[in-house]
Amino acid sequence: MAVHCETMSDVRREIDRLDRELVKLLAERQGYIEQAGRIKGQRSAVRDQARIEDVVQKVLAEAEKAGLSGAIAEPLWRLLIEKSIEHEYEVFDKKSAAE
């Protein structure tokens, strides 16, 4: 829950704090994406449309509970997923080239 702010300086300080935390969480998420790229046996397994939709639905349910607009959550996560898939392809391709 957002803390009450009196000034724009307060707002910006809190946003900057949250951004630092988000970067840490996204880096952790990326680590799991990299493990998936290492673990998956076939390049065609990198994109899993059913899993994409499952993740988005779970995020939307959590967003609703947390008071995050679905209009923010859904496109943001779809972009995050697409960029994660691109990264996973890179990891998979590097692994395959090294074998």
Coordinates of C-alpha atoms in Angstrom, one line a residue:
M1 CA 0.0 0.0 0.0
A2 CA 1.3 3.4 -0.9
V3 CA 2.3 5.6 2.0
H4 CA 0.8 9.1 2.2
C5 CA 3.0 11.7 0.5
E6 CA 2.9 15.5 1.0
T7 CA 5.2 16.6 -1.8
M8 CA 6.3 15.5 -5.3
S9 CA 9.7 15.0 -3.8
D10 CA 8.1 12.4 -1.4
V11 CA 6.3 10.7 -4.3
R12 CA 9.5 10.6 -6.4
R13 CA 11.6 9.2 -3.5
E14 CA 9.0 6.4 -3.0
I15 CA 8.8 5.6 -6.7
D16 CA 12.6 5.4 -6.9
R17 CA 12.7 3.1 -3.9
L18 CA 10.1 0.8 -5.5
D19 CA 12.0 0.9 -8.8
R20 CA 15.1 -0.4 -7.1
E21 CA 13.1 -3.3 -5.5
L22 CA 11.4 -4.1 -8.8
V23 CA 14.8 -4.3 -10.6
K24 CA 16.0 -6.8 -8.0
L25 CA 12.8 -8.9 -8.4
L26 CA 13.0 -8.7 -12.2
A27 CA 16.7 -9.8 -12.1
E28 CA 15.6 -12.8 -9.9
R29 CA 12.9 -13.6 -12.5
Q30 CA 15.4 -13.4 -15.3
G31 CA 17.6 -15.9 -13.5
Y32 CA 14.7 -18.4 -13.7
I33 CA 14.1 -17.6 -17.3
E34 CA 17.8 -18.4 -17.9
Q35 CA 17.4 -21.7 -16.1
A36 CA 14.4 -22.6 -18.3
G37 CA 16.5 -21.9 -21.4
R38 CA 19.2 -24.2 -20.1
I39 CA 16.7 -27.0 -19.0
K40 CA 14.4 -27.1 -22.1
G41 CA 15.4 -29.7 -24.6
Q42 CA 14.0 -28.2 -27.7
R43 CA 13.8 -24.6 -29.0
S44 CA 10.2 -25.1 -29.9
A45 CA 9.5 -25.5 -26.1
V46 CA 10.6 -22.0 -25.3
R47 CA 7.3 -20.4 -26.3
D48 CA 4.4 -22.0 -24.5
Q49 CA 1.1 -20.2 -25.3
A50 CA -0.9 -22.1 -22.6
R51 CA 1.7 -21.1 -20.0
I52 CA 1.7 -17.5 -21.2
E53 CA -2.1 -17.3 -20.7
D54 CA -1.9 -19.0 -17.3
V55 CA 0.7 -16.5 -16.1
V56 CA -1.4 -13.6 -17.3
Q57 CA -4.5 -14.9 -15.6
K58 CA -2.7 -15.4 -12.4
V59 CA -1.2 -11.9 -12.5
L60 CA -4.6 -10.4 -13.2
A61 CA -6.1 -12.2 -10.2
E62 CA -3.3 -11.0 -8.0
A63 CA -3.6 -7.5 -9.5
E64 CA -7.2 -7.3 -8.6
K65 CA -6.5 -8.4 -5.0
A66 CA -3.7 -5.8 -4.7
G67 CA -5.7 -3.0 -6.3
L68 CA -3.5 -2.8 -9.5
S69 CA -5.4 -1.8 -12.6
G70 CA -5.7 -4.7 -15.1
A71 CA -5.2 -2.1 -17.8
I72 CA -1.7 -1.7 -16.4
A73 CA -1.0 -5.2 -15.3
E74 CA -1.9 -7.1 -18.4
P75 CA 0.0 -5.2 -21.1
L76 CA 3.0 -4.9 -18.7
W77 CA 3.1 -8.6 -18.1
R78 CA 2.6 -9.5 -21.7
L79 CA 5.6 -7.3 -22.6
L80 CA 7.6 -8.8 -19.8
I81 CA 6.7 -12.3 -21.0
E82 CA 7.7 -11.5 -24.6
K83 CA 11.0 -10.0 -23.6
S84 CA 11.6 -13.0 -21.3
I85 CA 10.9 -15.3 -24.2
E86 CA 13.4 -13.4 -26.4
H87 CA 16.0 -13.7 -23.6
E88 CA 15.3 -17.4 -23.2
Y89 CA 15.8 -18.0 -26.9
E90 CA 19.2 -16.3 -26.6
V91 CA 20.1 -18.5 -23.7
F92 CA 18.9 -21.6 -25.5
D93 CA 20.7 -20.8 -28.7
K94 CA 24.0 -20.1 -26.8
K95 CA 23.6 -23.5 -25.0
S96 CA 22.9 -25.3 -28.3
A97 CA 25.9 -23.7 -30.0
A98 CA 28.2 -24.8 -27.2
E99 CA 27.1 -28.4 -27.4

